[in-house]
XYZ file of C-alpha atoms in Angstrom:
520
model
C 138.656 -42.812 88.500
C 139.124 -46.253 88.733
C 140.899 -45.786 91.602
C 137.923 -44.058 93.336
C 136.000 -47.554 91.917
C 138.166 -49.982 93.724
C 138.350 -47.807 97.062
C 134.107 -47.629 97.322
C 133.863 -51.120 96.284
C 136.713 -52.362 99.001
C 134.680 -49.541 101.597
C 131.560 -51.763 100.745
C 132.916 -54.861 101.082
C 134.729 -54.190 104.409
C 131.072 -52.794 105.605
C 129.466 -56.440 104.676
C 132.685 -58.606 106.364
C 133.677 -56.706 109.320
C 133.263 -58.589 112.335
C 130.924 -60.939 110.266
C 130.745 -63.588 113.192
C 130.244 -61.536 115.992
C 127.678 -59.368 114.188
C 124.971 -60.112 114.557
C 126.408 -62.142 118.161
C 124.915 -65.728 117.082
C 122.842 -67.656 114.501
C 118.851 -67.523 115.033
C 116.707 -70.809 114.655
C 116.549 -70.202 110.479
C 119.711 -69.595 110.127
C 120.357 -73.015 112.031
C 118.070 -74.641 109.898
C 119.165 -73.636 106.223
C 122.580 -73.944 107.585
C 122.094 -77.550 109.042
C 120.059 -79.013 105.953
C 122.685 -77.546 103.656
C 125.616 -79.046 104.892
C 123.877 -82.495 105.004
C 122.795 -81.724 101.457
C 126.569 -81.298 100.501
C 127.732 -84.626 102.081
C 124.771 -87.169 101.825
C 122.706 -85.537 99.229
C 119.483 -85.912 101.895
C 117.774 -82.888 104.461
C 117.268 -83.843 108.006
C 114.084 -85.738 106.942
C 115.776 -88.032 104.701
C 114.531 -86.370 101.891
C 116.858 -86.881 98.377
C 117.600 -83.607 96.999
C 114.495 -82.002 98.273
C 112.885 -78.853 96.609
C 111.796 -77.561 99.939
C 113.187 -78.205 103.089
C 111.289 -78.355 106.411
C 111.884 -77.141 109.428
C 112.437 -78.593 112.854
C 109.414 -77.397 114.277
C 107.567 -78.469 111.002
C 106.106 -74.988 111.063
C 107.880 -73.552 108.132
C 109.656 -74.622 104.777
C 112.882 -73.172 103.886
C 113.495 -71.951 100.223
C 115.442 -73.764 97.290
C 117.820 -70.908 96.176
C 120.041 -70.457 99.501
C 120.086 -73.664 101.040
C 121.746 -74.988 97.624
C 123.684 -72.084 96.818
C 124.838 -73.061 100.496
C 125.497 -76.536 100.280
C 127.445 -75.839 96.948
C 129.840 -73.580 98.772
C 130.454 -76.137 101.189
C 130.994 -78.527 99.019
C 134.035 -76.308 97.596
C 135.114 -74.166 100.416
C 134.537 -76.240 103.585
C 131.479 -76.355 105.513
C 131.998 -73.339 108.459
C 130.049 -70.663 109.878
C 132.135 -68.175 107.588
C 131.606 -70.030 104.618
C 128.228 -70.191 105.091
C 127.245 -66.182 106.008
C 129.787 -65.774 102.753
C 127.285 -67.164 100.836
C 124.742 -63.462 101.377
C 127.477 -61.752 100.851
C 128.699 -62.693 97.462
C 125.176 -62.599 96.541
C 124.844 -58.757 97.635
C 128.151 -58.368 95.742
C 126.974 -59.637 92.248
C 124.045 -57.966 93.147
C 126.246 -54.572 92.888
C 128.516 -55.208 90.334
C 125.335 -55.866 88.275
C 123.690 -53.149 89.098
C 126.975 -50.970 88.532
C 127.273 -52.243 84.980
C 123.526 -51.185 84.765
C 124.376 -47.850 86.437
C 127.264 -46.858 83.616
C 124.693 -48.021 80.939
C 121.919 -44.716 82.727
C 124.476 -42.761 84.248
C 128.085 -40.673 83.541
C 130.450 -43.099 85.154
C 131.168 -40.611 88.477
C 127.057 -41.353 89.138
C 127.286 -44.885 88.807
C 130.180 -45.399 91.586
C 127.887 -42.982 93.661
C 125.114 -45.601 92.979
C 127.352 -48.211 94.415
C 128.008 -46.468 97.304
C 124.527 -45.572 98.207
C 123.996 -49.073 97.790
C 126.614 -50.505 100.456
C 125.907 -48.190 103.293
C 121.868 -48.744 102.828
C 121.019 -49.861 106.515
C 118.656 -52.995 104.668
C 121.715 -54.168 102.604
C 124.409 -54.367 106.018
C 121.577 -55.973 108.000
C 120.152 -58.801 105.739
C 123.484 -59.504 103.969
C 124.907 -60.420 107.101
C 122.114 -62.507 108.508
C 121.857 -66.141 106.633
C 118.457 -66.424 105.617
C 116.603 -66.027 102.386
C 115.791 -62.097 103.086
C 118.758 -60.855 100.897
C 118.252 -62.686 98.061
C 115.645 -61.081 96.051
C 117.795 -58.620 95.404
C 119.871 -60.419 93.018
C 117.088 -61.478 91.018
C 115.362 -58.195 90.592
C 118.818 -56.687 89.109
C 119.458 -59.313 86.313
C 115.467 -58.421 85.814
C 116.285 -55.060 85.500
C 118.993 -55.182 83.836
C 117.849 -57.805 81.015
C 114.833 -55.718 80.087
C 116.901 -52.526 79.570
C 119.010 -54.671 77.169
C 115.965 -55.773 75.381
C 114.836 -52.477 74.800
C 118.325 -51.367 73.703
C 119.274 -54.404 71.705
C 115.567 -55.652 70.782
C 117.072 -59.313 71.581
C 115.144 -62.405 72.819
C 117.680 -63.739 74.906
C 117.239 -61.357 77.379
C 113.544 -61.773 78.011
C 114.745 -65.310 78.401
C 117.050 -63.662 80.470
C 114.613 -61.833 82.159
C 111.554 -64.193 82.645
C 114.434 -66.974 84.343
C 115.244 -64.341 86.840
C 111.277 -63.946 87.319
C 111.070 -67.655 88.154
C 114.007 -68.107 90.403
C 113.117 -65.041 92.052
C 109.996 -66.355 92.825
C 111.635 -69.448 95.009
C 114.351 -67.470 96.856
C 112.073 -65.738 99.254
C 108.557 -66.523 100.583
C 108.003 -62.673 100.079
C 108.215 -62.702 96.435
C 105.321 -64.901 95.977
C 103.074 -61.680 95.648
C 106.004 -59.487 93.907
C 106.813 -61.611 91.112
C 103.172 -61.770 89.768
C 102.933 -58.115 90.023
C 106.738 -57.700 87.997
C 105.283 -60.306 85.279
C 102.363 -57.718 84.236
C 105.102 -55.003 84.301
C 106.994 -56.879 82.277
C 104.438 -57.893 79.594
C 103.431 -53.810 79.358
C 107.175 -52.941 79.162
C 107.633 -55.642 75.788
C 104.434 -54.393 74.390
C 105.214 -50.891 75.072
C 109.026 -51.679 72.909
C 106.958 -52.030 70.126
C 104.056 -49.369 70.301
C 106.372 -46.413 70.921
C 108.475 -47.048 67.955
C 105.063 -47.251 65.778
C 104.101 -44.543 63.009
C 100.613 -44.372 63.973
C 101.873 -43.860 67.677
C 104.109 -40.889 66.381
C 100.933 -39.290 64.639
C 99.129 -39.770 67.490
C 100.808 -37.718 69.684
C 101.090 -34.997 67.449
C 97.108 -35.630 66.558
C 95.107 -32.480 66.362
C 91.904 -33.886 64.886
C 88.714 -34.595 66.483
C 88.659 -37.157 69.140
C 86.737 -39.665 66.751
C 89.930 -39.559 64.628
C 91.954 -39.973 67.552
C 89.988 -42.824 68.887
C 90.114 -44.631 65.527
C 93.580 -44.550 65.559
C 93.993 -45.752 68.782
C 92.124 -49.036 67.259
C 94.340 -49.269 64.566
C 97.478 -48.821 66.712
C 96.352 -51.554 68.996
C 95.652 -53.718 65.987
C 98.574 -53.282 64.110
C 101.182 -53.969 66.941
C 98.931 -57.015 68.765
C 99.431 -58.506 65.174
C 103.036 -57.545 65.037
C 105.043 -61.109 64.519
C 108.102 -59.837 66.424
C 105.557 -58.750 69.363
C 103.903 -62.019 69.177
C 107.493 -64.028 69.393
C 108.558 -61.929 72.032
C 105.818 -62.332 74.398
C 105.206 -66.402 73.597
C 109.266 -66.518 74.424
C 109.158 -64.853 77.529
C 106.065 -66.632 78.498
C 106.929 -70.325 77.503
C 110.632 -69.545 79.658
C 108.273 -68.860 82.419
C 105.832 -71.541 82.253
C 107.594 -74.398 84.064
C 108.189 -72.061 87.374
C 104.641 -72.353 87.544
C 103.225 -75.074 85.830
C 104.973 -77.337 88.754
C 103.605 -75.548 91.340
C 100.296 -77.887 92.291
C 102.715 -80.508 92.549
C 105.068 -78.785 94.895
C 102.001 -77.839 96.792
C 100.804 -81.556 97.293
C 104.140 -82.856 98.441
C 105.361 -80.107 100.191
C 102.338 -78.946 102.009
C 102.017 -74.787 102.167
C 105.517 -74.689 100.563
C 104.482 -72.864 97.984
C 101.654 -70.433 99.809
C 102.080 -71.105 103.199
C 98.595 -72.875 103.193
C 96.770 -69.275 102.801
C 94.080 -68.627 101.084
C 93.095 -65.616 99.138
C 90.380 -63.721 100.417
C 88.394 -61.560 98.591
C 88.281 -58.237 100.854
C 86.962 -54.472 100.119
C 89.829 -52.688 97.599
C 90.663 -50.370 100.537
C 92.156 -53.511 102.322
C 94.579 -53.803 99.855
C 95.364 -49.796 99.392
C 95.889 -49.626 103.100
C 98.793 -52.122 103.218
C 100.391 -50.944 99.432
C 100.382 -47.523 100.648
C 101.618 -48.704 104.197
C 104.379 -50.301 102.700
C 105.744 -47.411 100.519
C 105.142 -44.877 103.547
C 108.304 -42.583 104.502
C 107.839 -43.102 108.121
C 107.390 -46.918 107.805
C 111.012 -47.062 105.175
C 113.236 -43.824 106.376
C 112.287 -44.050 110.245
C 110.745 -46.912 112.145
C 112.587 -49.715 111.221
C 111.650 -53.282 110.747
C 109.572 -55.154 113.461
C 111.245 -58.754 112.654
C 112.933 -59.889 115.989
C 116.237 -60.055 114.104
C 115.976 -57.296 112.030
C 114.702 -54.819 114.788
C 116.493 -51.838 114.606
C 114.214 -48.629 116.124
C 114.594 -45.507 115.123
C 116.766 -46.612 112.030
C 114.764 -47.130 108.867
C 115.384 -49.684 105.912
C 116.500 -47.070 103.856
C 119.333 -44.613 105.467
C 117.719 -41.001 106.161
C 120.750 -39.229 104.775
C 119.588 -39.724 101.064
C 115.825 -38.999 101.563
C 116.645 -35.375 100.082
C 118.107 -37.024 96.648
C 115.759 -39.887 97.216
C 112.385 -37.278 96.835
C 114.395 -35.646 93.713
C 114.819 -38.344 91.864
C 111.305 -39.399 92.150
C 110.228 -36.247 90.727
C 113.204 -36.345 88.186
C 111.836 -39.783 86.961
C 108.614 -38.551 86.061
C 110.090 -35.372 84.497
C 112.972 -37.340 82.328
C 110.442 -40.275 81.334
C 112.841 -43.216 79.721
C 113.944 -45.998 81.564
C 113.960 -43.640 85.074
C 109.906 -43.819 85.017
C 110.114 -47.410 84.470
C 112.128 -47.864 87.627
C 109.939 -45.967 89.433
C 106.762 -47.663 88.578
C 108.458 -51.102 89.167
C 109.337 -49.298 92.659
C 105.768 -48.467 93.660
C 104.123 -51.140 92.312
C 106.242 -53.998 94.140
C 104.111 -53.829 97.229
C 100.838 -53.716 94.964
C 99.853 -57.256 96.687
C 101.072 -57.339 99.668
C 97.353 -56.859 100.957
C 97.207 -60.896 100.190
C 99.630 -61.877 102.565
C 98.828 -59.159 105.231
C 102.246 -57.833 105.025
C 102.676 -54.653 106.819
C 105.872 -53.135 108.824
C 108.164 -55.890 107.480
C 110.155 -53.727 105.086
C 112.737 -56.875 105.088
C 110.179 -58.021 102.287
C 110.558 -55.552 100.009
C 114.568 -56.217 99.824
C 113.658 -56.833 95.810
C 112.735 -52.990 95.585
C 116.385 -51.779 96.868
C 117.990 -51.656 93.321
C 115.478 -49.506 92.280
C 116.061 -47.156 95.510
C 119.832 -47.155 94.556
C 118.889 -46.207 90.924
C 116.390 -43.187 91.969
C 118.196 -41.781 94.570
C 121.450 -41.771 92.039
C 118.887 -39.482 89.764
C 118.354 -37.538 92.801
C 122.225 -37.065 93.383
C 122.448 -36.506 89.838
C 120.000 -33.493 89.261
C 121.177 -32.032 92.490
C 124.830 -31.534 91.260
C 123.444 -30.439 87.646
C 121.246 -27.965 89.414
C 124.260 -26.260 91.484
C 126.806 -26.566 88.509
C 123.990 -25.047 85.930
C 123.459 -21.636 88.903
C 127.091 -21.551 90.117
C 127.674 -18.594 87.677
C 125.999 -16.037 89.999
C 128.015 -15.413 93.241
C 124.466 -15.488 95.306
C 123.433 -18.745 93.747
C 126.626 -20.341 94.029
C 127.443 -19.730 97.468
C 123.691 -20.850 98.418
C 123.537 -23.916 96.300
C 127.066 -25.279 97.483
C 125.881 -24.642 100.877
C 122.745 -26.896 100.195
C 125.058 -29.494 98.363
C 127.690 -29.604 101.836
C 124.502 -29.854 104.021
C 122.964 -32.883 101.747
C 126.695 -34.511 102.005
C 127.485 -33.645 105.721
C 123.440 -34.958 106.947
C 124.407 -38.393 104.429
C 127.750 -38.987 106.286
C 126.139 -38.037 109.787
C 123.268 -40.348 109.293
C 125.644 -43.450 108.141
C 128.024 -42.613 111.166
C 125.642 -42.555 113.274
C 123.753 -46.067 111.793
C 127.811 -47.554 112.138
C 128.260 -46.596 115.493
C 125.049 -48.260 116.182
C 124.838 -51.610 114.190
C 128.675 -52.356 114.893
C 129.385 -51.518 118.199
C 126.160 -51.075 120.390
C 123.080 -53.503 118.553
C 125.373 -56.537 119.318
C 125.918 -55.995 123.079
C 121.295 -55.593 123.238
C 120.057 -58.125 125.286
C 117.161 -58.066 122.678
C 119.757 -58.844 119.821
C 121.472 -61.573 121.786
C 118.144 -62.842 122.260
C 117.027 -63.140 118.559
C 120.231 -64.389 117.626
C 120.529 -67.110 120.299
C 122.793 -69.543 119.444
C 126.222 -67.906 119.781
C 128.278 -71.203 120.374
C 130.517 -71.341 117.081
C 133.291 -70.261 118.847
C 133.120 -72.983 121.747
C 132.284 -75.654 119.104
C 135.422 -74.727 116.892
C 137.612 -74.462 119.782
C 136.556 -77.632 121.308
C 137.145 -79.299 117.919
C 140.334 -77.972 117.836
C 141.450 -78.729 121.300
C 140.138 -82.444 120.831
C 142.468 -82.909 117.374
C 145.574 -81.328 118.434
C 145.122 -83.592 122.173
C 143.819 -86.553 120.200
C 140.829 -86.832 122.644
C 137.225 -87.732 122.916
C 135.114 -84.810 122.538
C 131.935 -84.200 125.126
C 129.371 -81.856 125.318
C 126.643 -80.990 128.166
C 123.559 -82.253 126.811
C 121.399 -79.484 127.803
C 123.776 -76.796 125.505
C 123.462 -79.155 122.830
C 119.805 -79.562 122.932
C 119.055 -75.741 123.476
C 120.207 -74.841 119.998
C 119.469 -77.721 117.970
C 119.988 -77.660 114.612
C 122.629 -75.033 114.725
C 124.478 -76.847 117.370
C 124.073 -80.116 114.683
C 125.263 -77.839 112.174
C 128.585 -76.665 113.841
C 129.108 -80.244 114.844
C 129.293 -81.282 111.119
C 131.103 -78.414 110.405
C 134.403 -78.925 112.958
C 133.860 -82.545 114.040
C 134.700 -85.706 112.049
C 132.068 -87.554 114.076
C 129.167 -86.885 116.723
C 129.849 -85.680 119.597
C 129.330 -87.354 122.840
C 126.663 -86.168 125.434
C 127.160 -85.671 128.791
C 124.826 -85.279 131.549
C 125.642 -83.275 134.861
C 126.988 -85.793 137.942
C 128.486 -88.092 135.143
C 132.073 -89.005 135.497
C 134.185 -87.573 132.545
C 136.019 -90.549 130.961
C 139.917 -90.329 130.730
C 141.148 -88.571 127.375
C 138.265 -86.681 127.018
C 137.524 -82.953 126.411
C 134.266 -81.490 127.462
C 132.341 -78.341 126.782
C 130.191 -77.591 129.942
C 128.780 -74.506 131.880
C 130.651 -75.934 134.862
C 134.118 -74.077 135.744
C 135.760 -77.192 137.456
C 134.550 -81.247 137.558
C 136.580 -84.254 139.301
C 139.719 -85.221 137.873
C 139.521 -82.709 134.965
C 141.203 -79.181 134.570
C 140.495 -76.047 132.708
C 141.951 -76.074 128.612
C 142.934 -72.260 129.524
C 140.789 -70.988 126.486
C 138.345 -68.920 126.552
C 134.579 -69.274 125.279
C 132.898 -67.180 127.877
C 130.118 -67.980 129.182
C 130.688 -71.753 129.172
C 134.307 -73.594 129.907
C 136.509 -75.982 128.384
C 137.432 -78.885 130.445
C 139.948 -81.828 130.021
C 140.896 -85.171 131.504
C 143.970 -86.667 130.317
C-alpha cells in the first residue's frame, strides 16, 4: 500500500509540474505584477511603488491590490532558491502539495487507508486543482487554509485541546487575506466554527442524552432544552474555548479600518453592502452550488475558461452525489463537512459572484472528502451484495462503469488541457506574455559572450511588469532599449522582431516569433 501511495503522489506531482512553464503558454498581467513585486521585495524590501514591506501591493494600472500571502511566499522562495519563472510557479504547486499532505492525514483519520489514498487521487485529478495551481495568482491559495481549518476542528473534536482552536482561528485569519473571494467565505466559516465548538459541549451533556430519549410532553422537552442551553453557556470550558478562538481571530479583523485607510479598497474592493431582497442572495448561493455550473460549464474568467470542462471532474459526479446522501445518513464529521461545502458560497450575493467557480477553491477539500465517502459507499454496497451471483455481476458491472467513466473523463480533460488548450488563440491572448524563454536565452548569450543586452522598446513595453520580472530574474543590470531604425552598438545582443539589421548576425537560438541578433 505504501508503494501505491508513493505512486499516486508521484503521479499527482507529475500532473502539476508537466511542462510547467509552457502550460499555460505564458503569464497574464496579474501573474507578472505579483512576480515582479515579489522579486523587488526579496531584493530591496520595497514594492514597485517604493513602499517598504507593504501589506497589499497596488497593480500597475492602479485598479487592483495584490494579496500578501502569495506575494510574500514568492519573495521568500526567490530569496532562497533564486528568482525565475520556475521558482515563482512552484510556490502554488507547493501550496497544493502541502494541502494534499494535510488532507491525506485527515482522511486517514476518517477513512480506511486505501480510501485515503483514493482521496489523494481524486484531489490531484480535479481540474480546478490542476488549472489553478499552475497559474501564478492567488486563486489556489485558500485550499491550504481551508484544509488546516478543517483538520484543526477535527482534532479539537477528538482531543478537546485549545491549541487546535488557535490553529483553526489562525488559518481563518490568514485565509481572509489570501484571496479576495475569501472575504465573503471566512465570515461564514467563523459562524460555523462557533456553532461547531458549542456543539462539542452540548452533545456530551447528560441533559442532551436524556432529551434524545424524552417521551414526555412538549412542555417538559422545552424546559429541558432551556436547561441544556443554560448549563452549557455557563460551562467554563466552553466559554474558555470561545474566548481563545475569538481572541486569536480579533487581530486579523481589528486592523481592517487601518488597512482600508492606508490601502483604500484593498480589503473590501470599495464595495458597499446593499440590502437586496433575500431572493437575490438565495439565487447567488444556489447558483454557485449548481451541478451544471460546477461539473459542466466551467469558469468564465479568461485565464480559467475551458468550455464543457467543469470545475470538478464529471467522472466523479456519481460518487459525489452518493457521498452527499451518505453524509446525511452517517452524520459524525461527514455531516459537518457537507454543511461547510453547502454554506461556503452563502454570501456570494454580496459580491455578485456568479460563474466564477475558481472563487470556490476553498471548498475543494470538502468536495474531495464527500466524493471519497461516496466511493467508499459504492465499494461497501458491492461487497455486501457479492454473495448472490446476479447481484455480484450487476454491482461489479456498475463499479466497472464508474471506474471507466472516471478514467475516460480524466483522459479527455488531460488531452485537451495539456495538448490542445495551450495552442488556442484565446489561451495565448489570456496569457499574453510568453517571453520567459526569450529573456532567458538573451541573458545566457549576453553572459557567455560578454555582450551588452538590448531589447526592442515596443516588445519591452508590451507586457511591462512581466518583462520587468524577467529582467530582474535573468539580468544583473537593467536592459537597454533599442528603437527600430537605430544602429545597434558593437558588442551587443538584441531581442527583436527583425530577422536582420545592419552589421548584425542571427544568434541561431530559436525564440519564435522573435529573433536574437548579435553585433560583435
